[in-house]
CSV table of C-alpha atoms in Angstrom, one decimal:
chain,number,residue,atom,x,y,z
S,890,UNK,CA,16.0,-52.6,-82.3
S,891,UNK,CA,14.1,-49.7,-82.2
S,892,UNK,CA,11.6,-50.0,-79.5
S,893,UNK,CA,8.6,-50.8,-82.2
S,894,UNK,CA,7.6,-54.5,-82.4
S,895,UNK,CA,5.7,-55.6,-85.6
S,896,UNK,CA,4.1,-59.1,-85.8
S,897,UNK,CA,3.8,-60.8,-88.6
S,898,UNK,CA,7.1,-60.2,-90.8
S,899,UNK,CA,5.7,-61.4,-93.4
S,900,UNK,CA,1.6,-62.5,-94.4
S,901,UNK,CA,0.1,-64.0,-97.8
S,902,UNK,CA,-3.7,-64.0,-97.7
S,903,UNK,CA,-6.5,-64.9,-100.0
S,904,UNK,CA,-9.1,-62.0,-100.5
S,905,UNK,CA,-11.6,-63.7,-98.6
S,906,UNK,CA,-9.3,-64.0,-95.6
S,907,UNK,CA,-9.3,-62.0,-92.5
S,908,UNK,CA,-6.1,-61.1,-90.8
S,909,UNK,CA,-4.8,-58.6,-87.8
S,910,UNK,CA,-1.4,-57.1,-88.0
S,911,UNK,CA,-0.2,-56.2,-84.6
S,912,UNK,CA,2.6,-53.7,-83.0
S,913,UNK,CA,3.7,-52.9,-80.2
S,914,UNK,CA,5.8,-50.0,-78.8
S,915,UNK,CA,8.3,-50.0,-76.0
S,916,UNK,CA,8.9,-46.6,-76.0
S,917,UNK,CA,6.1,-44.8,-73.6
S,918,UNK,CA,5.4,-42.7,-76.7
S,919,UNK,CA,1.6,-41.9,-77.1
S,920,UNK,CA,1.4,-41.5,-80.8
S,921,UNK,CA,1.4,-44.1,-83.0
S,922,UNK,CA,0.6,-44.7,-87.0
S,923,UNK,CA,-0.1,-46.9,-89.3
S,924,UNK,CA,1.8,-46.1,-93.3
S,925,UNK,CA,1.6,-48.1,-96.7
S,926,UNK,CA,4.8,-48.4,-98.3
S,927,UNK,CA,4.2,-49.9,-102.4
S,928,UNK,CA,7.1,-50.1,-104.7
S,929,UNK,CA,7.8,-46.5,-106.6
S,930,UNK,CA,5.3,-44.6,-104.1
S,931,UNK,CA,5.9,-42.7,-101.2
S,932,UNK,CA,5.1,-43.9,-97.7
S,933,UNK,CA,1.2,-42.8,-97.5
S,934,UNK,CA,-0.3,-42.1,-93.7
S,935,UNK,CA,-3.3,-44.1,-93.6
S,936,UNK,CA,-4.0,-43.7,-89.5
S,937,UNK,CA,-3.1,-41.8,-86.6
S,938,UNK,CA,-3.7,-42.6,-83.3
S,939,UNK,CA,-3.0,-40.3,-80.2
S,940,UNK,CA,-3.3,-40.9,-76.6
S,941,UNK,CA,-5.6,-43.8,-78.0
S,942,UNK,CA,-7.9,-41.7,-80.5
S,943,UNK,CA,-7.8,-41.6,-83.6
S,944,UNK,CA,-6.9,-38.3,-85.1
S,945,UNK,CA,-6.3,-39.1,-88.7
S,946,UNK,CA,-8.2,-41.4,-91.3
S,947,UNK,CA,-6.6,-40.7,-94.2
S,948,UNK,CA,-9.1,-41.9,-97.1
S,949,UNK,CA,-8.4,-45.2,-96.3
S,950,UNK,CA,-10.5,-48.0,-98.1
S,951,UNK,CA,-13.0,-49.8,-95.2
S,952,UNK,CA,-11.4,-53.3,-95.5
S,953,UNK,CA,-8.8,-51.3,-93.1
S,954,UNK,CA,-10.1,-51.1,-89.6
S,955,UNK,CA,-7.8,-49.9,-86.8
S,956,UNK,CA,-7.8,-50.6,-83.7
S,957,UNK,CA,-6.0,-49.0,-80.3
S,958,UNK,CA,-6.7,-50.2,-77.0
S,959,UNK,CA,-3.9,-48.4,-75.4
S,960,UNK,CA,-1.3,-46.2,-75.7
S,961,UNK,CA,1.2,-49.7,-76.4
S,962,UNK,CA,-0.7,-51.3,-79.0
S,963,UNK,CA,-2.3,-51.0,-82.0
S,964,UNK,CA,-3.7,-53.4,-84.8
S,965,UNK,CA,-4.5,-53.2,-88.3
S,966,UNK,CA,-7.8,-55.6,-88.8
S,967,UNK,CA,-7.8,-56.6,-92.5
S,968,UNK,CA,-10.7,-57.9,-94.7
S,969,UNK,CA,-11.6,-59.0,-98.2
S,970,UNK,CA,-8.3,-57.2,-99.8
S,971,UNK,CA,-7.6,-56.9,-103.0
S,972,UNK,CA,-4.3,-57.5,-104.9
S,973,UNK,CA,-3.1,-53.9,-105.2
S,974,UNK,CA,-3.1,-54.1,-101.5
S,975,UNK,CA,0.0,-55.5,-101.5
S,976,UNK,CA,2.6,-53.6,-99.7
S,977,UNK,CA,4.8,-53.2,-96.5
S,978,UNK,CA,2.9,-51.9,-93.6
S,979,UNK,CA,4.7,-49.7,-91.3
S,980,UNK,CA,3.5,-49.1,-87.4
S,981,UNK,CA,5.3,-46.2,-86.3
S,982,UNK,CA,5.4,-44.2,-83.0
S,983,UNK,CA,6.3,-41.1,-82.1
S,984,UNK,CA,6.6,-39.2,-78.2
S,985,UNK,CA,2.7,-37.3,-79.0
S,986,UNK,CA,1.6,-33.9,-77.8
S,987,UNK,CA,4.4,-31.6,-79.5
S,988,UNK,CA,5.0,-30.5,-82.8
S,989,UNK,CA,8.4,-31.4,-83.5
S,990,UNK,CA,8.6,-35.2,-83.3
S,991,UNK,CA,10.4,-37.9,-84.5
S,992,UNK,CA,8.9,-41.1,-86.0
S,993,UNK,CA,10.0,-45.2,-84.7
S,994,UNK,CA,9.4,-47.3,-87.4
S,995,UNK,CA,8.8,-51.0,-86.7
S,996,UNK,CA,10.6,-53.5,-89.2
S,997,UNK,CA,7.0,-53.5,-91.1
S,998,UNK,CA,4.5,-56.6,-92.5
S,999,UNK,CA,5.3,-57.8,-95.6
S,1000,UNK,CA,1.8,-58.3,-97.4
S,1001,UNK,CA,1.2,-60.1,-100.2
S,1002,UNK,CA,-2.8,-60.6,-101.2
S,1003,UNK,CA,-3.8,-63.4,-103.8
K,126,UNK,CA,-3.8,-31.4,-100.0
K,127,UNK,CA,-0.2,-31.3,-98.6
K,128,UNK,CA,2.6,-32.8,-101.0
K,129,UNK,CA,6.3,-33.2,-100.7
K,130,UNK,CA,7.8,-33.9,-103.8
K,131,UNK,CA,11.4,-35.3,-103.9
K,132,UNK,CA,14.0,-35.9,-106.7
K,133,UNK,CA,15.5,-37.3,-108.2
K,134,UNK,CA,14.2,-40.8,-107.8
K,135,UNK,CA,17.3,-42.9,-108.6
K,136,UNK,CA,21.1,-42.3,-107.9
K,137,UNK,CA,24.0,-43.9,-109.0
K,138,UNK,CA,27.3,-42.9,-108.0
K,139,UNK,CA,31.1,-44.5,-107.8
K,140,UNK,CA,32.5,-44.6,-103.8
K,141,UNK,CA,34.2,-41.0,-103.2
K,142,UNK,CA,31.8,-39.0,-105.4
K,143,UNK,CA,29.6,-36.5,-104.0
K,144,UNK,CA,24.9,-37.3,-103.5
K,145,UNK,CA,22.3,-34.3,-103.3
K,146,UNK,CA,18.8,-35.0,-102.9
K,147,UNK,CA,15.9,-32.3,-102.9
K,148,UNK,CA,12.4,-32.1,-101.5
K,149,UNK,CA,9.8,-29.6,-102.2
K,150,UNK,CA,6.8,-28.8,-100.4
K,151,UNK,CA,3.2,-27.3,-101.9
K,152,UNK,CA,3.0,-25.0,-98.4
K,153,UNK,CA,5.4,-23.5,-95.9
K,154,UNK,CA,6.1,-26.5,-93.2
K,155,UNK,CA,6.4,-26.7,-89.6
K,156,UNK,CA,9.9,-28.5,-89.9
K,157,UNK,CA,11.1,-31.1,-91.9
K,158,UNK,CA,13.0,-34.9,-90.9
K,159,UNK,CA,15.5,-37.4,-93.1
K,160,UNK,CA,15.0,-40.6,-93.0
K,161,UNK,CA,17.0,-43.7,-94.4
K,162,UNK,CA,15.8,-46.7,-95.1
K,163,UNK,CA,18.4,-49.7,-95.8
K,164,UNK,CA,17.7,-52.0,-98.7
K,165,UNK,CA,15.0,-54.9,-96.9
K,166,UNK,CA,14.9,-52.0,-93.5
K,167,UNK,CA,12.6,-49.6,-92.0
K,168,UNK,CA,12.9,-46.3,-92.6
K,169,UNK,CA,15.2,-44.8,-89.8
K,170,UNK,CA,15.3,-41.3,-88.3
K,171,UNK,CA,18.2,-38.7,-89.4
K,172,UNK,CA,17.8,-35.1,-88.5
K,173,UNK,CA,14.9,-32.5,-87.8
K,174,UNK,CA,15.5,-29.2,-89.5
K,175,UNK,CA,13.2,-26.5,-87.6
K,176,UNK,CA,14.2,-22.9,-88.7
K,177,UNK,CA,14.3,-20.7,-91.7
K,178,UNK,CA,17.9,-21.3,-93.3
K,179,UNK,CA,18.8,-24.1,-90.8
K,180,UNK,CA,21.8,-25.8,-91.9
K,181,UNK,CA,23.0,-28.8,-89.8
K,182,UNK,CA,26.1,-31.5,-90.2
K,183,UNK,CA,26.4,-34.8,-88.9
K,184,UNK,CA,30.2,-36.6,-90.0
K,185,UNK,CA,29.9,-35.9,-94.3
K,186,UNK,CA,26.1,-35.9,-94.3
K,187,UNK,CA,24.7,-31.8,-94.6
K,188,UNK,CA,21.0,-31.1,-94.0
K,189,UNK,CA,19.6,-27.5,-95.1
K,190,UNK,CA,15.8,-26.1,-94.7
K,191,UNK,CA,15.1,-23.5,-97.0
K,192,UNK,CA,14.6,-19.3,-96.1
K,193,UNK,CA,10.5,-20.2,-97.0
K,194,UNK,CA,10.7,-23.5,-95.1
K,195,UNK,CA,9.1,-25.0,-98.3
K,196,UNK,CA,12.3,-27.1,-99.1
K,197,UNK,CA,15.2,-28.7,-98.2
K,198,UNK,CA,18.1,-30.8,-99.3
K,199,UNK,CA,20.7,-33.8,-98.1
K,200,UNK,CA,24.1,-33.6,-99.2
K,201,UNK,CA,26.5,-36.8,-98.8
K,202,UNK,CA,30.4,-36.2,-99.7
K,203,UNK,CA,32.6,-38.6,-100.3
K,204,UNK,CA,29.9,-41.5,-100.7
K,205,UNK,CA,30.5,-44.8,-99.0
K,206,UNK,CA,29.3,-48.0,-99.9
K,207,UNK,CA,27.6,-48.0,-96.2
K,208,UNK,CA,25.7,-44.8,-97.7
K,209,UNK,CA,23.6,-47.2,-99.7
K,210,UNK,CA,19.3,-46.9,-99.1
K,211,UNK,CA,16.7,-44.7,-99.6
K,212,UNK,CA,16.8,-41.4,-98.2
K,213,UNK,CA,13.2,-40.2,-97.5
K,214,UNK,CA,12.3,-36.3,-96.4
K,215,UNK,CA,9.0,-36.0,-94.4
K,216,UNK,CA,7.2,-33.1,-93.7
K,217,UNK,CA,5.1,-31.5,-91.5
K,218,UNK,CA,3.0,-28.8,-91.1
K,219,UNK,CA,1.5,-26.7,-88.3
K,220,UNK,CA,-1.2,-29.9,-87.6
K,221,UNK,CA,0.9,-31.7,-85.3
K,222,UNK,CA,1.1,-36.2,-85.8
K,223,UNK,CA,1.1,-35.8,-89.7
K,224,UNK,CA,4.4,-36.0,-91.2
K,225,UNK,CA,3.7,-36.4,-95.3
K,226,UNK,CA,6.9,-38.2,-96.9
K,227,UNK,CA,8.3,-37.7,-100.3
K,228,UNK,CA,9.1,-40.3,-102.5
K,229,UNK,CA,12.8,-41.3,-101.7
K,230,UNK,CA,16.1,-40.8,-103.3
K,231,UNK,CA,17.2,-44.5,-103.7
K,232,UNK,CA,21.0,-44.1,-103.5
K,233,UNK,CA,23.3,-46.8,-105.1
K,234,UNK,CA,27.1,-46.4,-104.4
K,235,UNK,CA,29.8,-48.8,-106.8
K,236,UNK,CA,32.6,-49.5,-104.9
């Protein structure tokens, strides 16, 4: 247990569908992050949030839309995907302000898009 | 833009033999973290190297961060079968809350 919560484990949408991953961190950190993990690529930042703004969007397509309402929470809205979406999504979180930090991971979303 | 290239990708070893992996950075980083990440895991925080030459130990695990701080390497002796995952470096530079991962070296270890 690391002090990250991610809900759902695992998610199969249609690419019409519309679906929210959620975590939530334990930890009274006030950085937190959403990464992309595909097979044979590295684990790509897509979003950064700290003390509930966003500080990074890295290139990420528009049917990602993140959202943070506090310091504790943070959501990945998804929307018309397409296949090569397919990954594990990791919410991480990290202590925010310094640079020298080390990143939580949550057990991820296992995403598969039809 | 920032990259952090690590090799090799794949490792097999028998149990007792010795595992290096190696990342390489484009630019001079801030510091530099190991992660692992056990087969169906998260990845899970190891060490932060900080300073030029930094060499740090933790049981048979050996971490080093290059004189330039543009790479680094993990060094396992004696592999275990418990040694098994990915090992992931991620680095970061001087903008703080963006930590750029390498690859992984996915580590398999026959008993």
């Amino acid at each position: 247990e690391t002090g990250v919560t991610q809900t759902p484990r695992h998610l199969v949408m249609g690419m019409t569908n519309k679906k929210s991953l959620k975590c939530e961190q334990h930890l009274g950190h006030n950085a937190m992050y959403w990464y992309k993990q595909s097979a044979k690529k590295p684990l790509e930042l897509m979003f950064v949030y700290s003390l509930e703004e966003r500080v990074e969007n890295n290139s990420v397509p528009s049917r990602f839309s993140p959202e943070c309402p506090n310091s504790s929470h943070l959501f990945l809205h998804l929307h018309t995907l397409q296949p090569e979406d397919s990954a594990l999504y990791l919410c991480a979180s990290s202590q925010g302000g310094t640079t020298n930090e080390k990143l939580f991971f949550g057990s991820g979303t296992q995403l598969s898009v039809l | 833009g920032q990259q952090v290239m690590q090799i090799p990708q794949y490792q097999h070893v028998q149990e007792g033999e010795d595992f290096t992996t190696y990342c390489n950075s484009s630019t001079t980083l801030s510091n530099i973290q190991w992660y692992k990440q056990r087969p169906g895991g998260h990845p899970v925080f190891l060490i932060q190297l900080v300073k030029s030459g930094e060499v740090k130990k933790q049981k048979r695990l050996t971490f080093q961060f290059g004189e330039a701080k543009k790479n680094s390497s993990l060094h396992i002796t004696a592999t275990q079968t418990t040694d098994v995952g990915t090992y992931f470096c991620a680095g970061s530079g001087y903008n703080f809350n963006k930590f750029y991962f390498g690859s992984g070296t996915k580590l398999n270890v026959k008993p």
